[in-house]
Coordinates of C-alpha atoms in Angstrom, one line a residue:
M1 CA 116.6 102.9 116.5
A2 CA 114.3 105.8 117.4
N3 CA 113.4 106.5 121.0
T4 CA 109.7 106.4 121.8
L5 CA 107.7 107.6 124.8
S6 CA 105.1 105.4 126.4
T7 CA 101.5 106.4 126.8
F8 CA 102.1 106.3 130.6
T9 CA 104.6 109.1 130.2
Y10 CA 102.1 111.3 128.3
R11 CA 99.3 110.5 130.8
K12 CA 101.5 111.5 133.7
K13 CA 102.5 114.8 132.1
Y14 CA 98.9 115.5 131.2
M15 CA 97.7 114.8 134.7
Q16 CA 100.4 116.9 136.3
T17 CA 99.5 119.9 134.0
M18 CA 95.8 119.5 134.7
L19 CA 96.4 119.3 138.4
Q20 CA 98.4 122.5 138.5
A21 CA 95.9 124.4 136.3
Q22 CA 92.9 123.3 138.4
L23 CA 94.8 124.2 141.7
R24 CA 95.5 127.7 140.4
K25 CA 91.8 128.3 139.8
A26 CA 90.7 126.6 143.1
L27 CA 92.9 128.1 145.7
V28 CA 91.7 131.1 147.8
A29 CA 95.2 131.3 149.1
E30 CA 96.5 132.3 145.6
K31 CA 93.9 135.1 145.4
V32 CA 94.8 136.9 148.6
C33 CA 98.6 136.1 149.0
M34 CA 101.7 136.6 147.0
V35 CA 102.8 133.2 145.7
D36 CA 106.3 131.8 145.5
N37 CA 107.0 128.6 143.6
T38 CA 110.7 128.8 143.5
E39 CA 113.1 126.3 145.0
A40 CA 113.7 128.5 148.0
K41 CA 113.2 126.8 151.4
T42 CA 113.4 130.2 153.1
I43 CA 112.4 133.7 152.0
E44 CA 114.1 136.5 153.8
N45 CA 112.6 139.9 154.1
P46 CA 114.4 142.1 156.7
Y47 CA 112.8 145.4 157.6
I48 CA 114.2 148.6 159.2
T49 CA 112.9 150.9 161.9
Q50 CA 110.0 153.0 160.9
F51 CA 110.5 156.8 161.3
T52 CA 108.2 159.8 161.4
A53 CA 109.2 162.9 159.6
A54 CA 109.7 166.0 161.8
I55 CA 108.2 169.4 160.9
T56 CA 109.7 172.4 162.6
G57 CA 110.3 176.0 162.2
L58 CA 113.3 177.3 160.1
T59 CA 116.2 176.0 162.3
G60 CA 118.5 174.4 159.8
T61 CA 119.2 171.6 162.3
Y62 CA 117.9 168.0 162.6
A63 CA 117.8 165.0 164.9
I64 CA 119.5 161.8 163.9
N65 CA 117.8 158.5 164.5
D66 CA 119.5 155.1 164.7
V67 CA 118.5 152.7 162.0
T68 CA 118.0 149.1 163.2
T69 CA 117.3 146.1 161.0
T70 CA 115.1 143.2 162.1
D71 CA 115.1 139.8 160.3
D72 CA 111.8 138.4 159.0
T73 CA 111.8 135.0 157.3
L74 CA 109.3 132.6 155.7
T75 CA 110.3 129.0 156.1
V76 CA 108.8 126.1 154.1
N77 CA 108.3 123.5 156.9
Q78 CA 104.9 121.9 156.2
E79 CA 103.8 119.1 153.8
V80 CA 100.4 118.5 152.1
K81 CA 99.7 115.1 150.6
W82 CA 97.0 112.9 149.2
A83 CA 97.2 109.2 148.1
G84 CA 95.0 106.6 146.6
H85 CA 95.3 103.2 144.8
I86 CA 93.4 102.3 141.7
F87 CA 93.2 98.5 141.1
D88 CA 93.6 97.4 137.5
Y89 CA 90.2 95.8 137.3
E90 CA 88.6 99.1 138.5
S91 CA 90.2 101.2 135.7
R92 CA 89.6 98.6 133.0
L93 CA 86.0 97.8 133.8
A94 CA 84.8 101.2 134.8
R95 CA 82.7 103.2 132.4
V96 CA 84.4 106.5 133.5
D97 CA 88.0 107.6 133.3
L98 CA 89.1 106.8 136.8
F99 CA 92.4 108.6 136.4
N100 CA 90.6 111.9 135.6
S101 CA 88.3 111.3 138.6
V102 CA 91.4 110.8 140.8
V103 CA 92.9 114.1 139.6
D104 CA 89.6 115.9 140.4
E105 CA 89.4 114.3 143.9
A106 CA 93.1 115.0 144.5
T107 CA 92.7 118.6 143.3
Y108 CA 89.9 119.3 145.8
S109 CA 91.7 117.6 148.7
I110 CA 95.0 119.4 148.1
A111 CA 93.3 122.7 147.4
Y112 CA 91.3 122.5 150.6
G113 CA 94.3 121.4 152.6
I114 CA 96.4 124.4 151.4
D115 CA 93.5 126.9 152.0
Y116 CA 92.9 125.3 155.4
F117 CA 96.5 125.9 156.3
V118 CA 96.9 129.4 154.8
V119 CA 93.6 130.9 155.8
N120 CA 94.0 129.8 159.4
N121 CA 97.6 131.1 159.6
L122 CA 96.5 134.4 158.1
C123 CA 93.8 134.8 160.7
E124 CA 96.0 133.6 163.5
D125 CA 98.9 136.0 162.7
A126 CA 96.6 139.1 162.1
T127 CA 97.0 141.9 164.7
G128 CA 94.0 143.9 163.4
A129 CA 90.9 142.9 165.4
Y130 CA 87.2 143.5 165.0
T131 CA 84.1 142.0 166.7
T132 CA 80.9 142.0 164.7
P133 CA 77.5 143.2 166.0
A134 CA 75.4 140.5 167.5
G135 CA 74.3 138.0 164.9
G136 CA 77.5 138.2 162.8
F137 CA 77.0 138.5 159.0
N138 CA 73.2 138.7 159.0
T139 CA 71.4 140.9 156.4
T140 CA 71.0 143.9 158.8
N141 CA 74.7 143.8 159.9
T142 CA 76.5 143.2 156.6
N143 CA 76.9 146.8 155.3
T144 CA 78.0 148.0 158.8
I145 CA 80.5 145.2 159.1
L146 CA 82.0 145.9 155.6
A147 CA 82.2 149.6 156.3
N148 CA 83.9 149.1 159.7
L149 CA 86.4 146.6 158.3
A150 CA 87.3 148.9 155.4
S151 CA 87.9 151.7 157.9
K152 CA 90.6 149.6 159.6
V153 CA 92.9 149.7 156.7
M154 CA 92.0 152.8 154.8
G155 CA 94.7 155.5 154.6
F156 CA 97.6 152.9 154.2
A157 CA 99.5 152.9 150.9
D158 CA 99.0 149.1 150.4
V159 CA 95.2 149.4 150.0
Y160 CA 95.7 149.8 146.3
K161 CA 96.5 146.1 146.1
G162 CA 92.8 145.4 146.9
L163 CA 90.8 144.2 149.8
F164 CA 89.4 140.7 150.6
L165 CA 87.1 139.0 153.0
I166 CA 87.1 135.3 153.6
I167 CA 83.9 133.8 155.1
E168 CA 82.3 130.4 155.5
N169 CA 79.3 129.3 153.5
T170 CA 77.0 129.7 156.5
D171 CA 77.6 133.5 156.3
V172 CA 76.3 133.6 152.7
P173 CA 72.6 134.1 153.5
G174 CA 73.3 137.4 155.3
I175 CA 75.6 138.8 152.7
L176 CA 73.4 137.6 149.8
G177 CA 70.4 139.1 151.5
S178 CA 72.2 142.4 151.9
Q179 CA 73.2 142.5 148.3
M180 CA 69.6 141.7 147.1
A181 CA 68.2 144.4 149.3
S182 CA 70.6 147.0 148.0
G183 CA 69.4 149.7 145.6
F184 CA 68.4 149.2 142.0
S185 CA 71.0 147.9 139.6
Y186 CA 73.2 146.3 142.2
A187 CA 70.3 144.4 143.7
D188 CA 69.1 143.4 140.2
L189 CA 72.5 141.8 139.5
A190 CA 72.4 139.9 142.8
L191 CA 68.9 138.7 142.1
R192 CA 69.8 137.5 138.6
N193 CA 73.2 136.1 139.1
G194 CA 73.3 135.0 142.8
L195 CA 76.2 135.9 145.1
L196 CA 78.2 138.8 143.9
T197 CA 81.9 138.3 144.6
S198 CA 82.5 141.9 145.5
Q199 CA 80.7 144.3 147.8
A200 CA 81.8 147.8 148.9
G201 CA 85.0 147.3 147.0
I202 CA 85.9 144.2 148.9
D203 CA 86.4 140.8 147.2
I204 CA 84.5 138.1 149.0
Y205 CA 85.8 134.5 149.1
V206 CA 83.7 131.6 150.5
V207 CA 85.2 128.5 152.2
R208 CA 83.3 125.6 153.6
T209 CA 82.0 125.4 157.2
G210 CA 84.6 124.2 159.6
T211 CA 87.6 125.8 157.8
F212 CA 88.2 128.3 160.7
V213 CA 89.1 126.0 163.6
D214 CA 90.8 125.6 166.9
A215 CA 93.3 122.9 166.0
T216 CA 96.9 122.0 165.2
I217 CA 97.5 122.2 161.5
G218 CA 100.7 120.5 160.6
T219 CA 102.9 121.7 163.4
I220 CA 101.1 125.1 164.0
A221 CA 98.4 125.6 166.6
V222 CA 95.6 128.0 165.7
T223 CA 92.5 129.2 167.6
N224 CA 90.1 130.5 165.0
S225 CA 86.8 128.8 165.7
G226 CA 84.1 131.5 165.3
H227 CA 86.4 133.8 163.4
R228 CA 86.7 135.1 159.9
V229 CA 89.5 137.2 158.2
F230 CA 89.7 140.4 156.3
G231 CA 92.5 142.5 154.9
V232 CA 94.7 143.8 152.2
K233 CA 95.8 141.4 149.4
N234 CA 99.4 140.5 148.8
V235 CA 100.9 141.5 152.2
A236 CA 101.4 137.8 153.1
T237 CA 103.3 135.2 151.1
Y238 CA 102.4 131.6 150.5
A239 CA 105.3 129.4 149.3
S240 CA 105.0 126.1 147.5
P241 CA 108.4 125.1 146.1
R242 CA 108.0 123.6 142.6
G243 CA 104.2 123.5 143.1
I244 CA 102.3 120.3 143.6
Q245 CA 103.9 117.0 142.4
M246 CA 102.3 113.8 141.3
E247 CA 103.6 110.2 141.1
E248 CA 102.2 107.0 139.8
K249 CA 103.8 103.8 141.1
G250 CA 103.3 100.1 141.0
V251 CA 102.9 98.5 144.4
S252 CA 104.0 94.9 145.2
G253 CA 101.1 92.6 145.8
K254 CA 98.5 94.8 144.1
T255 CA 97.4 95.3 140.5
G256 CA 97.0 98.7 139.1
K257 CA 98.7 101.9 140.2
E258 CA 99.1 103.9 143.3
V259 CA 98.7 107.7 142.8
V260 CA 100.4 110.1 145.2
V261 CA 100.0 113.9 145.1
Y262 CA 102.2 116.0 147.4
G263 CA 103.8 119.3 147.9
Y264 CA 105.6 121.5 150.5
V265 CA 104.1 124.7 151.9
G266 CA 105.1 127.7 153.9
F267 CA 103.4 130.8 155.0
K268 CA 104.3 134.2 156.3
L269 CA 102.3 137.3 157.2
W270 CA 105.2 139.8 157.1
A271 CA 105.8 141.6 160.5
T272 CA 105.4 145.1 159.1
K273 CA 102.0 144.3 157.6
T274 CA 100.2 142.4 160.3
D275 CA 97.9 145.3 161.1
L276 CA 96.6 145.2 157.5
I277 CA 95.0 141.8 158.2
V278 CA 92.0 141.8 160.6
D279 CA 90.9 138.9 162.8
I280 CA 87.1 139.0 162.8
T281 CA 85.3 137.6 165.8
L282 CA 81.6 136.7 165.2
A283 CA 79.3 137.9 168.0

């Protein structure tokens, strides 16, 4: 007798694939961090003492420095999750595909949760610091802010990885106004196409108002209200072992299915790179 697969099996596989694909497109965290989806609970990255080369006259002698090693470790110790129940009558009588709607809603919730966690930790762990001119990202200030931020990291070898700026949607009017007021072809592009995602060589990512917070996220306390974050890409790591998982299950006493989406996350801004990330305070 031939083995067969139920339509439920196919639907679950399809939903899982669609969820992962949409998350990869949606996450700001994946644009600015290195991503690790292996089974590793910890990622170790020890570093050695940094030295400065000596320049002397012709002596033929040299000074010996002691090399010390410091451990630096990312630990996956947080969980992100979303759950909902679809009653059988809802899915059967609805004119829309409720399971696809659930995937869309779960994708947004999980993506926002991961970005909320990663963006706040990135800002919290940054040792670079910058305070904007009064008014924050208004049209007059934007070019000055971008130039000052770029100057914070220029000259470091890692800059070739690219620069990023994460703002909230309330900052968009100033940046968009700055772009539309810029000269000729650049302004024309901004006027025709709306917000340009890059300015002054810096990739700009927008999150919703209230993403930068003073709060405890999972088990980690952050104080980022009124802040934004800038820096070099791929100097921090966001870990999500096996990515995001999805389960459908029957629940006793209820018709239909319960849908659960969950995953495990960890974050680390590596100790030797913290000055390549700048905590921006809005004035």
